[in-house]
Each structure stands twice: as C-alpha cells, then as structure tokens.
Coordinates of C-alpha atoms in Angstrom, one line a residue:
M1 CA 38.2 -51.8 -11.3
R2 CA 39.0 -49.8 -14.5
K3 CA 38.4 -46.1 -14.6
N4 CA 39.9 -42.8 -15.9
I5 CA 41.4 -44.5 -18.9
Q6 CA 40.5 -41.6 -21.2
S7 CA 41.4 -38.0 -20.6
S8 CA 39.9 -36.3 -23.7
Y9 CA 36.7 -34.5 -23.4
L10 CA 34.1 -32.6 -25.4
E11 CA 33.6 -28.9 -24.8
N12 CA 30.2 -27.7 -25.9
S13 CA 29.3 -24.1 -26.8
D14 CA 29.4 -23.2 -23.1
G15 CA 33.0 -24.3 -23.0
L16 CA 32.4 -26.7 -20.1
E17 CA 33.6 -30.2 -19.7
Y18 CA 31.2 -33.1 -19.5
R19 CA 32.1 -36.3 -17.7
I20 CA 30.6 -39.6 -18.6
L21 CA 30.8 -42.8 -16.6
G22 CA 30.3 -46.2 -18.3
V23 CA 29.4 -49.3 -16.3
D24 CA 29.4 -52.9 -17.7
D25 CA 30.7 -56.1 -16.4
E26 CA 32.0 -57.0 -19.9
I27 CA 35.4 -55.3 -20.3
G28 CA 35.4 -55.8 -24.1
I29 CA 32.3 -53.6 -24.5
L30 CA 33.7 -50.9 -22.3
D31 CA 37.1 -50.9 -24.1
S32 CA 35.3 -50.5 -27.5
L33 CA 33.0 -47.8 -26.2
A34 CA 36.0 -46.0 -24.7
V35 CA 37.7 -45.9 -28.0
Y36 CA 34.6 -44.6 -29.7
M37 CA 34.1 -42.0 -27.0
K38 CA 37.7 -40.8 -27.3
R39 CA 37.3 -40.5 -31.1
T40 CA 34.1 -38.4 -30.7
G41 CA 35.8 -36.2 -28.0
Y42 CA 34.1 -37.2 -24.8
K43 CA 35.8 -37.6 -21.4
F44 CA 34.9 -41.2 -20.6
D45 CA 35.7 -43.1 -17.4
Y46 CA 34.5 -46.6 -16.8
V47 CA 34.3 -49.4 -14.2
T48 CA 33.3 -53.1 -14.6
N49 CA 31.9 -53.6 -11.1
P50 CA 28.5 -51.9 -10.5
M51 CA 29.2 -51.7 -6.7
D52 CA 32.4 -49.7 -7.5
A53 CA 30.4 -47.4 -9.8
I54 CA 28.1 -46.5 -6.9
E55 CA 31.0 -45.6 -4.6
L56 CA 32.7 -43.6 -7.4
L57 CA 29.5 -41.6 -8.0
K58 CA 29.4 -40.8 -4.3
K59 CA 32.9 -39.4 -4.4
E60 CA 33.2 -37.8 -7.8
H61 CA 31.0 -35.7 -10.1
F62 CA 29.7 -37.1 -13.4
D63 CA 27.2 -35.6 -15.7
L64 CA 26.0 -38.7 -17.5
L65 CA 25.9 -42.4 -16.6
V66 CA 25.8 -45.1 -19.3
L67 CA 25.2 -48.6 -17.7
D68 CA 24.3 -52.1 -18.7
F69 CA 21.1 -53.6 -17.3
I70 CA 22.1 -57.3 -16.9
M71 CA 25.2 -57.3 -14.6
M72 CA 26.7 -59.1 -11.7
P73 CA 26.5 -58.8 -8.7
I74 CA 23.6 -56.4 -9.2
H75 CA 21.6 -55.3 -12.2
G76 CA 21.5 -51.8 -13.6
D77 CA 18.2 -50.9 -12.2
K78 CA 19.5 -51.6 -8.7
V79 CA 22.5 -49.4 -9.4
V80 CA 20.2 -46.6 -10.4
E81 CA 18.0 -47.2 -7.3
E82 CA 21.1 -46.7 -5.0
V83 CA 22.4 -43.7 -7.0
R84 CA 19.0 -41.9 -6.8
K85 CA 19.3 -42.0 -3.0
F86 CA 22.1 -39.5 -3.2
N87 CA 21.9 -38.0 -6.7
T88 CA 18.6 -37.1 -8.3
E89 CA 20.2 -34.9 -11.1
L90 CA 22.4 -37.4 -12.8
Y91 CA 21.4 -38.1 -16.5
I92 CA 21.1 -41.9 -17.0
L93 CA 21.1 -44.0 -20.1
L94 CA 20.5 -47.8 -19.8
L95 CA 21.9 -50.3 -22.2
T96 CA 20.2 -53.7 -22.8
G97 CA 21.5 -56.7 -24.6
H98 CA 18.0 -57.2 -26.1
K99 CA 14.8 -55.1 -25.8
D100 CA 13.0 -58.1 -24.3
L101 CA 15.5 -58.0 -21.4
A102 CA 14.8 -54.3 -20.7
P103 CA 13.4 -53.5 -17.3
P104 CA 9.7 -52.8 -17.0
L105 CA 8.6 -49.3 -18.2
E106 CA 7.3 -48.6 -14.7
T107 CA 10.8 -49.2 -13.3
I108 CA 12.3 -46.8 -15.8
K109 CA 9.8 -44.1 -14.9
Q110 CA 10.1 -44.5 -11.2
L111 CA 13.9 -44.3 -11.3
D112 CA 13.9 -41.4 -13.6
I113 CA 16.0 -43.1 -16.3
Q114 CA 16.2 -40.7 -19.2
G115 CA 16.6 -43.3 -22.0
Y116 CA 17.7 -46.7 -23.0
C117 CA 18.8 -48.5 -26.1
E118 CA 19.9 -52.0 -27.2
K119 CA 23.6 -52.9 -27.4
S120 CA 25.2 -53.0 -30.8
D121 CA 28.6 -53.3 -32.4
K122 CA 27.9 -49.8 -33.7
F123 CA 27.4 -47.0 -31.3
D124 CA 25.5 -44.5 -33.5
Q125 CA 22.2 -44.7 -31.7
L126 CA 23.9 -44.5 -28.3
L127 CA 25.9 -41.4 -29.4
L128 CA 22.7 -39.7 -30.5
L129 CA 21.2 -40.4 -27.0
I130 CA 24.4 -39.1 -25.4
E131 CA 24.4 -35.9 -27.6
S132 CA 20.7 -35.3 -26.6
G133 CA 21.7 -35.8 -22.9
I134 CA 24.6 -33.4 -23.2
K135 CA 22.3 -30.8 -24.7
S136 CA 19.9 -31.3 -21.8
I137 CA 22.6 -31.1 -19.2
S138 CA 23.9 -27.9 -20.8
Q139 CA 20.5 -26.3 -20.6
M140 CA 20.1 -27.4 -17.0
R141 CA 23.4 -25.8 -16.1
K142 CA 22.3 -22.5 -17.6
I143 CA 19.0 -22.6 -15.9
K144 CA 20.4 -23.6 -12.5
E145 CA 23.0 -20.8 -12.8
I146 CA 20.3 -18.3 -13.5
S147 CA 18.2 -19.6 -10.6
E148 CA 21.1 -19.4 -8.1
N149 CA 22.5 -16.0 -9.2
L150 CA 19.2 -14.2 -9.0
K151 CA 17.7 -15.5 -5.8
E152 CA 18.3 -12.2 -4.1
S153 CA 15.7 -10.4 -6.2
N154 CA 12.3 -11.7 -7.0
E155 CA 11.7 -9.1 -9.6
K156 CA 15.0 -9.9 -11.4
L157 CA 14.3 -13.6 -11.0
E158 CA 10.9 -13.2 -12.7
Q159 CA 12.4 -11.2 -15.6
A160 CA 15.2 -13.7 -16.1
Y161 CA 12.7 -16.6 -15.9
M162 CA 10.6 -15.2 -18.7
E163 CA 13.6 -14.2 -20.8
T164 CA 15.1 -17.7 -20.5
I165 CA 11.8 -19.2 -21.5
Q166 CA 11.6 -17.0 -24.5
T167 CA 15.2 -17.7 -25.7
L168 CA 15.0 -21.4 -25.3
R169 CA 11.5 -22.0 -26.8
E170 CA 12.2 -19.6 -29.7
T171 CA 15.3 -21.8 -30.4
V172 CA 13.1 -24.8 -30.7
D173 CA 10.4 -23.1 -32.8
A174 CA 13.0 -21.6 -35.1
K175 CA 14.4 -25.1 -36.0
D176 CA 11.4 -26.0 -38.3
H177 CA 9.7 -23.4 -40.5
Y178 CA 6.7 -25.7 -40.8
T179 CA 5.9 -25.3 -37.1
R180 CA 7.3 -21.8 -36.5
G181 CA 5.1 -19.9 -34.1
H182 CA 3.8 -23.2 -32.7
S183 CA 4.4 -22.4 -29.0
D184 CA 2.7 -19.0 -29.3
R185 CA -0.3 -20.5 -31.0
V186 CA -0.6 -23.3 -28.5
T187 CA -0.4 -20.8 -25.7
E188 CA -3.2 -18.7 -27.1
Y189 CA -5.4 -21.6 -27.9
S190 CA -4.9 -22.9 -24.3
M191 CA -5.8 -19.5 -22.8
L192 CA -8.9 -19.4 -25.0
I193 CA -10.0 -22.7 -23.6
A194 CA -9.1 -21.6 -20.1
D195 CA -11.3 -18.6 -20.4
K196 CA -14.3 -21.0 -20.3
L197 CA -13.0 -22.7 -17.2
N198 CA -13.0 -21.6 -13.6
L199 CA -9.2 -21.3 -13.2
S200 CA -7.4 -19.2 -10.6
E201 CA -5.0 -16.4 -11.5
A202 CA -2.1 -18.6 -10.4
E203 CA -3.4 -21.5 -12.6
L204 CA -3.8 -19.2 -15.6
K205 CA -0.2 -17.9 -15.2
T206 CA 1.1 -21.5 -14.9
L207 CA -0.9 -22.6 -17.9
H208 CA 0.4 -19.7 -20.0
T209 CA 4.0 -20.3 -19.1
G210 CA 3.8 -24.1 -19.4
A211 CA 2.1 -23.9 -22.8
L212 CA 4.9 -21.5 -24.0
F213 CA 7.5 -24.0 -22.8
H214 CA 5.8 -27.3 -23.5
D215 CA 8.1 -28.4 -26.3
I216 CA 11.4 -27.2 -24.9
G217 CA 12.6 -30.8 -24.7
K218 CA 12.8 -30.9 -28.5
I219 CA 16.1 -29.0 -28.1
G220 CA 17.5 -32.4 -27.3
V221 CA 16.2 -34.0 -30.5
P222 CA 18.7 -34.3 -33.3
D223 CA 17.9 -32.0 -36.1
H224 CA 17.9 -34.7 -38.8
I225 CA 15.0 -36.3 -37.0
L226 CA 13.1 -33.2 -36.0
L227 CA 13.3 -31.8 -39.6
K228 CA 12.8 -35.1 -41.5
A229 CA 10.2 -34.5 -44.2
G230 CA 9.1 -38.1 -44.5
K231 CA 7.7 -40.6 -42.0
L232 CA 9.8 -41.4 -39.0
D233 CA 11.0 -44.9 -38.4
D234 CA 10.5 -46.6 -35.1
K235 CA 13.8 -45.5 -33.6
E236 CA 13.3 -41.9 -34.8
Y237 CA 9.8 -41.8 -33.4
S238 CA 11.1 -43.3 -30.1
E239 CA 13.6 -40.4 -30.0
I240 CA 10.9 -37.8 -30.6
K241 CA 8.8 -39.3 -27.8
Q242 CA 11.6 -38.6 -25.3
H243 CA 11.1 -34.8 -25.6
P244 CA 8.6 -34.5 -22.7
L245 CA 11.0 -36.3 -20.4
V246 CA 13.9 -34.3 -21.6
G247 CA 12.0 -31.0 -21.2
A248 CA 11.0 -32.0 -17.6
H249 CA 14.6 -33.0 -16.8
I250 CA 15.8 -29.6 -18.1
L251 CA 13.4 -27.7 -15.8
A252 CA 13.5 -29.9 -12.8
T253 CA 16.7 -28.6 -11.3
A254 CA 15.3 -25.0 -10.9
S255 CA 12.6 -24.5 -8.3
I256 CA 11.1 -21.6 -10.3
F257 CA 10.0 -24.0 -13.0
A258 CA 8.4 -26.5 -10.6
D259 CA 4.8 -25.6 -11.5
I260 CA 5.1 -26.0 -15.2
V261 CA 7.0 -29.3 -15.1
P262 CA 3.8 -31.4 -15.1
I263 CA 2.6 -29.6 -18.2
V264 CA 5.9 -30.1 -20.1
K265 CA 6.1 -33.8 -19.0
H266 CA 2.5 -34.9 -19.6
H267 CA 1.2 -32.9 -22.6
H268 CA 1.3 -36.0 -24.7
E269 CA -0.7 -38.3 -22.4
R270 CA -4.0 -39.6 -23.6
Y271 CA -7.2 -39.7 -21.5
D272 CA -7.4 -43.5 -22.2
G273 CA -3.9 -44.1 -20.9
R274 CA -2.3 -44.8 -24.3
G275 CA -0.2 -41.7 -24.4
Y276 CA 3.4 -41.0 -23.3
P277 CA 5.7 -40.8 -21.5
S278 CA 3.9 -42.2 -18.4
Q279 CA 0.7 -43.7 -19.8
L280 CA -1.3 -41.7 -17.2
K281 CA -5.1 -42.1 -17.5
G282 CA -8.1 -39.9 -17.0
E283 CA -8.0 -37.7 -13.9
N284 CA -4.4 -38.8 -13.2
I285 CA -3.2 -36.6 -16.0
P286 CA -2.5 -33.1 -14.6
Y287 CA -5.4 -30.8 -15.5
L288 CA -3.4 -28.1 -17.1
A289 CA -1.6 -30.7 -19.3
R290 CA -5.0 -31.9 -20.5
I291 CA -5.7 -28.3 -21.8
V292 CA -2.3 -28.0 -23.5
A293 CA -2.8 -31.5 -25.1
I294 CA -5.9 -30.3 -26.9
A295 CA -4.3 -27.0 -28.0
D296 CA -1.2 -28.8 -29.2
T297 CA -3.2 -31.4 -31.2
Y298 CA -5.3 -28.7 -32.8
D299 CA -2.2 -26.7 -33.9
A300 CA -0.7 -29.9 -35.3
M301 CA -3.9 -30.7 -37.3
T302 CA -4.2 -27.2 -38.7
S303 CA -0.5 -26.7 -39.7
N304 CA 0.8 -27.3 -43.1
R305 CA 3.3 -30.2 -43.2
P306 CA 5.7 -31.4 -45.9
Y307 CA 3.5 -34.5 -46.3
R308 CA 0.0 -32.9 -46.1
D309 CA -1.9 -29.6 -46.1
A310 CA -3.6 -28.2 -43.0
L311 CA -6.8 -30.2 -42.2
T312 CA -10.2 -28.6 -42.7
K313 CA -12.4 -27.2 -39.9
E314 CA -15.0 -29.8 -40.6
F315 CA -12.6 -32.7 -40.4
V316 CA -11.0 -31.3 -37.2
I317 CA -14.4 -31.0 -35.5
E318 CA -15.3 -34.5 -36.3
E319 CA -11.9 -35.8 -35.1
F320 CA -12.2 -34.1 -31.8
K321 CA -15.8 -35.3 -31.3
K322 CA -14.7 -38.9 -32.2
N323 CA -11.8 -38.8 -29.7
L324 CA -13.6 -37.3 -26.6
G325 CA -12.9 -39.6 -23.7
T326 CA -10.2 -41.5 -25.5
Q327 CA -7.5 -39.1 -26.6
F328 CA -8.9 -36.0 -25.0
D329 CA -10.5 -35.1 -21.6
P330 CA -14.2 -35.3 -22.5
E331 CA -15.3 -32.1 -20.6
I332 CA -12.4 -29.9 -21.8
G333 CA -12.8 -31.4 -25.2
K334 CA -16.5 -30.5 -25.4
I335 CA -15.6 -26.9 -24.5
F336 CA -13.1 -26.8 -27.3
V337 CA -15.5 -28.3 -29.8
N338 CA -17.9 -25.6 -28.9
I339 CA -15.2 -23.0 -29.5
L340 CA -14.6 -24.6 -32.9
E341 CA -18.3 -24.4 -33.8
T342 CA -19.1 -21.0 -32.4
E343 CA -15.8 -19.0 -32.1
Y344 CA -13.8 -20.2 -35.0
D345 CA -12.9 -16.7 -36.0
S346 CA -11.0 -16.4 -32.7
L347 CA -8.8 -19.4 -33.7
L348 CA -8.2 -18.0 -37.2
K349 CA -7.1 -14.6 -35.7
I350 CA -4.5 -16.5 -33.6
Q351 CA -3.3 -18.4 -36.7
E352 CA -3.0 -15.1 -38.6
K353 CA -1.2 -13.4 -35.7
Y354 CA 1.4 -16.2 -35.5
K355 CA 1.2 -17.6 -39.0
M356 CA 4.0 -19.9 -40.3
Q357 CA 6.5 -18.2 -42.5

C-alpha cells in the first residue's frame, strides 16, 4: 500500500484544502501522476490495491477519487459500487486504458461517476476534469454551508436560496457576452409555455427556479472551451456535455435544491432518447425538464453567435414542427409552436428585456 506520499495541496478562492485519492494497480502510473499533481499544487495520496482504497475512504475524508477501471483483484466499477454504499457525495473520475474498455454508460450513470477519460502519458485532459471537479466541490461546500447554517429560519433559508441561485447563475451568464441574459430569457419562455399548461403553484415555482439555474453546471466548464468561437472538437464537446451532471452534483448535497435537480440534470434529453446525459426517452424525461428543453433550444436558435446570426422566425417554426416527437415533447412542442405563430410579440418583448450586450 502506497499513500500520503505528497503533502502539497491547492487552495482555491475559498482557502480550503482539497484531498485527491488515486487508485491504480500500476505503480508507475501513480508515481507519474503524483509528480504531476505536486507540480500543479494538489494534495494527492494514492494506493495500488483497490481493496485498500475502500478501507481508506471509510476512515479518511477525500474530496475527489481518480481510479483506474481495469484493476486486480476488483475493477474500478466494483470499487465505486462499494464506496457508494457509505459515501454518496465523493466526486469520482474513472480512468480507462482505452475507450473500448470503459464500463457501459448505464453503469456510469447508476454509480454516479462524474466523468472518465482515457489514460495518456500527458495528463492535460485529466487535469481539466480535476479542475472542473474541484470547482463543483467548492460550490457544493458553499451551498451545503448555507443550507446547514440557515435551517433555523425558513424565511432566511428562502432568501439565501434565491440569492445563491442569483449569484451562481449570473456568474455563468457573465462568462459569455454572446449568451448573456440566457437564463433569464429561458425562464420567461418557460413560464410563457407553462401559462398554457395546468401546472400547480408548486410546479410553477419549481419550473421558474429550475429554469433560472439550469446551466449552473457550466461553472465547471473551462473558459477556453465555453468561450471558444469556433467549432468544438470531440473532447471539448464531451466536456460541455458534462454540465448537466455537474450542475446536478452541485445541487444534490442540499435538500432545498431537490425539486430542481431533475430540471438541471435532464434539460438536454431528447424525446426520442438520443439526448444526454441519461438518454431518457419520452415520458421518462421529467415533465418540467421537457419545458425547459424547448425554451433553452429556442433561445439558442435566436441568439447571435460568433459563427452565425440569430435564426429567423420562419426557420425556427419549421425546425420545431419538424422535430416534434423526436427532439421535443410533441404536446408541449405544439403549444410552443402556437405561441410562435400567434404570440410572437411576447417572445420579442422577452428578448428585448434581456437582450444580449
């Protein structure tokens, strides 16, 4: 067993230490990774026996786990399965020797593994994933602290809840001037659709909050990817596609966010099951997430981007009609098409209210 070989650590803006545990039965990889982690300022401990890793995680606190998939005597997914029995909050990144050897997507979803990447002599991609994970962990700490400190007063809890949402989602929106105001517009589009549906007051409140917060996971996406003017490559697009999971993971530790987690996690699912992150299909997609998916897509289509101008009303209407029942919920989609055809001025007013700078 090899552990605690490095004592250096990274302090983020919150001044707190983050502990990372590496697990691989190949000592050479761990030694190289340890050197790399030390150079970048992370506190990195490691073990070569996956069974020792499970016992260590029971006794000591770690914020992030980086482990290999193919190991002896048990594989990485079995390690995660055991760890999840006593720790549901640990942020986990899985390494694979080759993408063809990665565990099935269903296994990754069931075990709540936040990300995985292929092994390489260079650790640039892994470091990006670790940095995203640290950002998520930092936000979870802040949210959890707010939740724990304000339990005594429901009124103060509600106020802190909304202020936290505002601060974090404005941080995301402010990153990119091409999409500034995006969360506000998506929220108002969602509520415009909801006005045509028979939703309860509680559902309307959840929809409003979830739409505001739907992209909070992008706080974990590196800026050079989020702000890239050109087309994303496969690795960059894969990183972007992690933001619903990152957002859900940020919110999952605080009970006050429980109702909006399904919206945040599933607003990029498609009705035909070809969306992400869970490939949910049809009625299995949370209803409120289906509303936000439509509003989110509309805003993307009608926003100016570095590589294209906003799409025309006529084009947008045809695209929505063409994708009813495939990308979009057919019933909610029909309602939105009707809004486009008969209440387009309402959409324009929202755009003007929160227009991009």
